[in-house]
XYZ file of N, CA, C and O in Angstrom:
484
model
N 27.847 133.980 43.451
C 27.899 132.495 44.080
C 29.381 131.857 43.692
O 28.621 131.911 42.249
N 30.118 131.438 44.541
C 31.310 130.615 43.869
C 30.570 128.785 43.397
O 29.764 128.511 44.079
N 31.069 128.406 42.208
C 31.109 127.288 41.635
C 32.033 126.620 42.298
O 33.172 126.643 42.498
N 31.464 125.991 42.655
C 31.840 124.394 43.606
C 32.530 123.524 42.995
O 31.935 122.997 41.939
N 33.568 123.290 42.949
C 34.244 122.174 42.193
C 33.846 120.827 42.327
O 34.243 120.836 43.497
N 33.863 119.847 41.346
C 33.346 118.575 41.947
C 34.680 117.716 42.284
O 35.507 117.852 41.431
N 34.496 116.734 43.133
C 35.869 116.082 43.448
C 36.056 115.058 42.631
O 35.235 113.659 43.215
N 36.331 114.392 42.056
C 35.889 113.756 40.851
C 36.915 112.177 41.417
O 36.748 111.203 41.501
N 37.777 112.346 42.181
C 39.152 111.409 42.260
C 37.903 111.082 43.749
O 37.792 109.316 43.742
N 37.510 111.862 44.569
C 36.451 111.157 45.543
C 35.189 110.336 45.035
O 35.349 109.059 45.450
N 34.708 110.663 43.964
C 33.761 110.077 43.249
C 34.234 108.723 42.730
O 33.267 107.278 42.877
N 35.071 108.724 41.788
C 35.908 107.462 41.248
C 36.391 106.631 42.459
O 35.837 105.292 42.615
N 37.234 107.353 43.620
C 37.251 105.780 44.345
C 36.140 105.322 45.490
O 35.740 104.220 45.996
N 34.659 106.265 45.500
C 33.441 105.714 46.515
C 32.986 104.570 45.230
O 32.350 103.706 45.718
N 33.034 104.920 43.722
C 32.702 103.616 43.017
C 33.358 102.556 43.093
O 32.592 101.208 43.218
N 34.786 102.407 43.226
C 35.352 101.455 43.057
C 35.274 100.347 44.582
O 35.132 99.249 44.874
N 34.738 101.310 45.531
C 34.928 100.941 47.523
C 33.701 100.366 46.885
O 33.295 99.159 47.348
N 32.319 100.732 46.100
C 31.109 100.014 46.258
C 31.230 99.146 45.634
O 30.540 98.421 46.007
N 31.637 99.207 44.495
C 31.901 97.464 43.827
C 33.063 96.242 44.185
O 33.046 95.444 43.936
N 33.685 97.011 45.543
C 34.191 95.958 46.620
C 35.403 95.978 45.914
O 36.203 94.498 46.353
N 36.437 96.764 45.509
C 37.731 96.259 44.760
C 38.134 96.543 45.821
O 37.755 97.626 46.508
N 39.400 95.598 46.044
C 40.723 96.106 46.992
C 41.147 97.007 47.235
O 41.806 97.207 46.311
N 41.255 97.395 48.146
C 42.247 98.849 47.966
C 41.403 99.515 47.037
O 42.183 100.509 46.344
N 40.052 99.897 46.745
C 39.458 100.968 46.242
C 39.425 102.179 46.611
O 39.252 103.184 45.721
N 39.703 102.495 47.675
C 39.522 103.950 48.192
C 41.051 104.414 47.367
O 41.426 105.830 48.073
N 41.583 103.806 47.010
C 43.318 104.441 46.668
C 43.166 104.476 45.473
O 44.644 104.483 44.695
N 42.177 104.273 44.221
C 42.148 104.356 42.783
C 42.733 105.540 42.439
O 41.475 106.833 42.928
N 43.032 105.946 41.638
C 42.979 106.740 40.856
C 43.324 106.981 39.351
O 44.276 106.109 38.827
N 42.490 107.836 38.200
C 42.831 107.452 37.180
C 44.334 108.806 36.946
O 44.297 109.669 37.829
N 45.015 108.710 35.817
C 46.096 109.739 35.586
C 46.146 109.808 34.440
O 46.345 108.810 33.592
N 46.833 110.624 33.767
C 47.051 111.172 32.419
C 48.221 110.552 32.268
O 49.832 110.977 32.914
N 48.766 109.728 31.348
C 50.056 109.368 31.012
C 50.447 109.481 29.361
O 49.967 109.771 28.500
N 51.809 110.234 29.129
C 52.489 110.635 27.704
C 51.918 109.432 26.598
O 52.606 109.538 25.648
N 52.523 108.446 27.148
C 52.160 107.000 25.628
C 52.132 105.656 27.078
O 51.114 105.687 28.315
N 51.791 105.010 26.920
C 51.012 103.655 26.756
C 51.949 103.393 27.916
O 53.226 103.079 28.258
N 51.391 102.853 28.993
C 51.595 102.326 30.595
C 51.485 101.002 30.477
O 50.348 100.887 30.435
N 52.149 100.102 30.714
C 51.662 98.442 31.445
C 52.305 97.856 32.064
O 53.585 98.588 32.697
N 52.330 96.733 32.361
C 52.856 95.986 33.597
C 54.401 95.750 33.357
O 55.320 96.387 33.805
N 54.575 95.684 32.150
C 56.000 95.640 31.408
C 56.982 96.795 31.639
O 58.141 96.654 32.074
N 56.403 98.181 31.656
C 57.152 99.122 31.571
C 56.788 99.720 32.632
O 57.310 101.371 33.111
N 55.921 99.789 33.689
C 55.324 100.623 34.869
C 56.320 100.950 35.229
O 56.353 102.396 35.734
N 57.215 99.904 36.189
C 58.065 100.726 37.089
C 58.948 101.545 36.107
O 59.431 102.017 37.368
N 59.425 101.311 35.019
C 60.949 102.348 34.851
C 60.282 103.254 34.023
O 60.769 104.433 33.872
N 58.967 103.514 33.398
C 58.429 104.849 32.757
C 57.079 105.692 33.101
O 56.710 106.394 32.522
N 56.263 105.019 34.473
C 55.462 105.555 34.547
C 55.949 106.612 35.507
O 54.917 107.790 34.857
N 56.274 107.237 35.897
C 56.689 108.379 36.711
C 56.763 109.405 35.885
O 56.321 110.792 35.433
N 57.931 109.003 34.869
C 58.446 110.322 33.766
C 57.206 110.847 32.837
O 57.600 111.664 32.386
N 56.112 109.690 32.583
C 55.201 110.134 31.970
C 54.027 110.557 32.259
O 53.122 110.831 31.689
N 53.695 110.950 33.198
C 52.508 111.368 33.996
C 52.681 112.725 33.240
O 53.140 113.489 33.355
N 51.177 113.362 33.537
C 50.569 114.586 32.765
C 49.637 115.036 34.114
O 48.572 114.651 34.424
N 50.531 115.805 34.985
C 49.543 116.293 35.979
C 48.088 117.064 35.706
O 48.406 117.794 34.677
N 47.471 116.725 36.907
C 46.288 117.563 36.480
C 45.795 118.074 37.998
O 45.912 117.680 38.701
N 44.298 118.443 37.745
C 43.634 119.370 39.187
C 43.121 118.004 39.945
O 43.208 118.229 41.047
N 43.038 116.640 39.626
C 42.390 115.567 40.504
C 43.402 114.448 40.638
O 42.473 113.631 41.355
N 44.498 114.782 40.966
C 45.240 113.703 41.574
C 45.364 113.619 42.937
O 45.588 115.064 43.238
N 45.963 112.610 43.460
C 46.129 112.929 44.879
C 47.339 113.085 45.131
O 47.806 112.977 46.359
N 47.787 113.638 44.315
C 49.225 114.258 44.851
C 49.542 115.965 44.128
O 48.601 115.935 43.019
N 50.448 116.538 44.369
C 50.436 118.249 43.698
C 51.577 118.308 43.166
O 51.656 118.924 42.239
N 52.517 117.521 43.253
C 53.336 117.609 42.717
C 54.537 116.444 42.175
O 54.861 115.411 43.147
N 54.656 115.786 40.841
C 55.127 114.816 40.267
C 56.443 114.372 40.773
O 56.829 113.284 41.408
N 57.488 115.317 41.333
C 58.304 115.123 41.717
C 58.554 114.486 43.365
O 59.381 113.752 43.640
N 57.258 114.503 44.132
C 57.188 113.834 45.632
C 56.269 112.999 45.775
O 56.107 112.373 46.187
N 55.915 112.411 44.312
C 55.196 110.867 44.060
C 56.198 109.876 44.480
O 57.055 109.778 44.169
N 55.667 109.127 45.425
C 56.380 108.043 45.862
C 55.617 106.706 45.474
O 54.377 106.677 45.293
N 56.162 105.758 44.950
C 55.693 104.782 44.175
C 55.548 103.685 45.591
O 56.155 102.736 45.130
N 54.632 103.643 46.135
C 54.597 102.672 47.420
C 54.040 102.059 47.391
O 53.741 100.733 48.207
N 53.082 101.518 46.428
C 52.136 100.734 46.403
C 50.777 100.938 47.144
O 49.790 100.242 47.121
N 50.575 102.648 47.117
C 49.669 102.924 48.050
C 48.289 102.978 47.191
O 47.421 102.962 47.409
N 48.751 103.659 45.876
C 47.613 104.088 45.130
C 47.536 103.125 43.638
O 48.713 103.185 43.079
N 46.074 102.554 43.145
C 46.162 101.699 42.007
C 46.089 103.120 41.202
O 44.880 103.488 40.634
N 47.152 102.902 40.193
C 46.789 103.526 39.305
C 46.026 103.451 37.828
O 46.927 102.165 37.582
N 45.424 104.119 36.975
C 44.918 103.553 35.697
C 45.176 104.659 35.018
O 44.456 105.754 34.850
N 46.057 103.995 34.323
C 46.798 105.337 32.958
C 45.726 105.551 32.169
O 44.965 104.596 31.315
N 45.674 107.085 31.443
C 44.557 107.392 30.136
C 45.732 107.554 29.213
O 46.517 108.862 29.685
N 46.000 106.890 28.288
C 46.893 107.594 27.382
C 46.895 108.447 26.626
O 46.051 108.509 25.843
N 47.246 109.641 26.939
C 47.076 111.015 25.811
C 47.290 110.870 24.289
O 46.755 111.171 23.761
N 48.101 110.010 24.102
C 48.164 109.218 22.154
C 46.965 109.060 21.920
O 46.600 109.164 20.956
N 46.371 108.517 22.532
C 45.666 107.466 22.429
C 44.062 108.148 22.528
O 43.081 108.032 21.766
N 43.936 108.990 23.653
C 42.603 109.759 23.764
C 42.967 111.295 23.955
O 42.915 111.987 24.926
N 43.371 111.801 22.922
C 44.079 113.136 23.257
C 42.982 114.450 23.317
O 43.137 115.001 24.250
N 41.503 114.175 22.554
C 40.658 114.974 22.978
C 40.189 115.102 24.050
O 39.762 115.865 25.019
N 39.888 114.168 24.638
C 39.859 113.666 26.320
C 40.355 114.340 27.451
O 40.420 114.836 28.144
N 42.060 113.945 27.304
C 42.843 114.646 28.006
C 43.347 115.984 27.584
O 43.585 116.874 28.889
N 42.419 116.579 26.522
C 42.594 117.835 26.169
C 41.213 118.915 27.106
O 41.711 119.855 27.806
N 40.271 118.276 27.262
C 38.869 118.462 27.785
C 38.539 118.251 29.144
O 37.671 118.519 29.695
N 39.234 117.109 29.760
C 38.987 116.395 31.207
C 40.104 116.362 31.882
O 41.067 116.007 31.287
N 39.663 116.450 33.459
C 40.900 115.811 34.196
C 40.611 114.075 34.405
O 39.698 113.734 33.522
N 41.879 113.264 34.813
C 41.850 112.087 34.525
C 40.811 111.273 34.504
O 39.673 110.452 34.452
N 40.548 112.067 36.270
C 39.610 111.173 37.151
C 38.172 111.817 36.427
O 37.054 110.833 37.041
N 38.097 112.903 35.973
C 36.858 113.374 35.482
C 36.241 112.169 34.580
O 35.397 111.749 34.158
N 37.342 112.115 33.511
C 36.753 110.716 32.855
C 36.531 109.394 33.010
O 35.721 108.641 32.496
N 37.909 109.287 34.005
C 37.040 108.121 34.416
C 36.064 107.572 34.939
O 35.024 106.733 35.054
N 35.850 108.895 35.896
C 34.213 108.837 36.436
C 33.254 108.947 35.817
O 32.518 107.834 35.339
N 33.228 109.395 34.494
C 32.840 109.613 33.232
C 32.278 107.774 33.071
O 31.187 107.652 32.482
N 33.681 107.554 32.375
C 33.583 106.159 31.667
C 32.865 105.372 32.681
O 31.865 104.137 32.402
N 33.141 105.280 34.205
C 32.460 104.593 35.127
C 30.852 104.594 35.266
O 30.111 103.454 35.086
N 30.153 105.256 35.368
C 28.885 106.171 35.270
C 28.236 105.743 33.956
O 27.184 104.586 34.082
N 29.039 105.733 32.541
C 28.534 104.829 31.825
C 28.160 103.498 31.548
O 27.361 103.358 31.114
N 29.088 103.003 32.273
C 29.477 101.458 32.101
C 28.022 101.229 32.954
O 27.330 100.088 32.773
N 27.944 101.654 34.161
C 26.850 101.199 35.321
C 25.984 101.489 34.101
O 24.545 100.845 34.420
N 25.461 103.029 33.394
C 23.779 103.118 32.716
C 24.095 101.685 31.846
O 22.764 101.532 31.920
N 24.772 101.569 31.121
C 24.742 100.649 30.349
C 24.385 98.960 30.592
O 24.699 97.949 30.100
N 25.082 99.063 32.327
C 24.962 97.430 32.700
C 26.486 96.572 32.595
O 26.155 95.636 32.320
N 27.567 97.497 31.814
C 28.882 96.444 31.692
C 29.599 96.974 32.752
O 29.523 97.672 34.029
N 30.482 95.862 33.252
C 31.270 95.840 34.175
C 32.635 96.998 33.986
O 33.414 96.878 32.735
N 32.629 97.778 35.129
C 32.998 99.045 34.595
C 34.724 98.673 34.904
O 35.840 99.361 33.798
N 35.044 97.578 35.458
C 36.131 97.421 35.831
C 36.841 96.955 34.601
O 38.010 96.793 33.978
N 36.656 96.129 33.299
C 36.732 95.496 32.008
C 36.440 96.760 30.503
O 37.108 96.587 29.855
N 35.314 97.282 31.262
C 34.953 97.883 29.561
C 35.403 99.568 29.941
O 34.916 100.505 29.062
N 35.881 100.168 30.797
C 36.242 101.797 30.964
C 36.978 101.956 29.874
O 36.530 103.175 29.280
N 37.955 101.342 29.017
C 38.304 102.130 27.937
C 37.485 101.818 27.189
O 38.065 103.055 25.929
N 36.835 101.507 26.563
C 35.559 101.318 25.827
C 35.006 102.572 25.508
O 35.254 102.769 24.673
N 34.457 102.650 27.214
C 33.866 104.201 26.726
C 34.729 105.203 26.421
O 34.120 105.900 25.875
N 35.888 105.299 26.693
C 36.701 106.393 26.669
C 37.048 106.412 24.856
O 37.212 107.722 23.915
N 36.798 105.051 24.777
C 37.310 104.999 22.920
C 35.851 105.839 22.358
O 36.323 106.260 21.489
N 35.135 105.324 22.863
C 33.896 105.913 22.102
C 33.616 107.238 22.577
O 32.983 107.833 21.453
N 34.022 107.823 23.541
C 34.075 109.055 24.000
C 34.808 109.992 23.120
O 34.514 111.207 22.472
N 35.681 109.457 23.051
C 37.263 110.426 22.433
C 36.771 110.397 20.609
O 37.056 111.167 19.853
N 35.928 109.305 20.274
C 35.516 109.633 18.836
C 33.990 110.394 18.205
O 34.075 111.312 17.854
N 33.459 110.583 19.125
C 32.853 111.776 19.916
C 33.354 113.095 19.673
O 32.091 114.314 19.271
N 34.267 113.233 20.300
C 34.675 114.541 20.645
C 35.298 115.113 19.047
O 35.881 114.731 18.153
């Protein structure tokens, strides 16, 4: 019997929609090579994406930054163990579920969960 792969992108989006986040159905975690923030997003985001199996596009060259996807970057320098062992949306979904389990606001605390997980790896 073939193993069915979990669609972590859909699970992440369901959590954001359930939380009432505007455009929550367009959220995606993404691995990046270095820290991406508001200051360098426009110039450095696309060049620093590390594609994986749960992204909403198949080819980095065809990615169009049209504002439709709300990207949540996971820095591979800060979280190397996570980035080696999980897809970005798998890690993001883990963080969301852990936040909910602990009663934390996942919009604020998902990176704290990833930091704790990175230390455990």
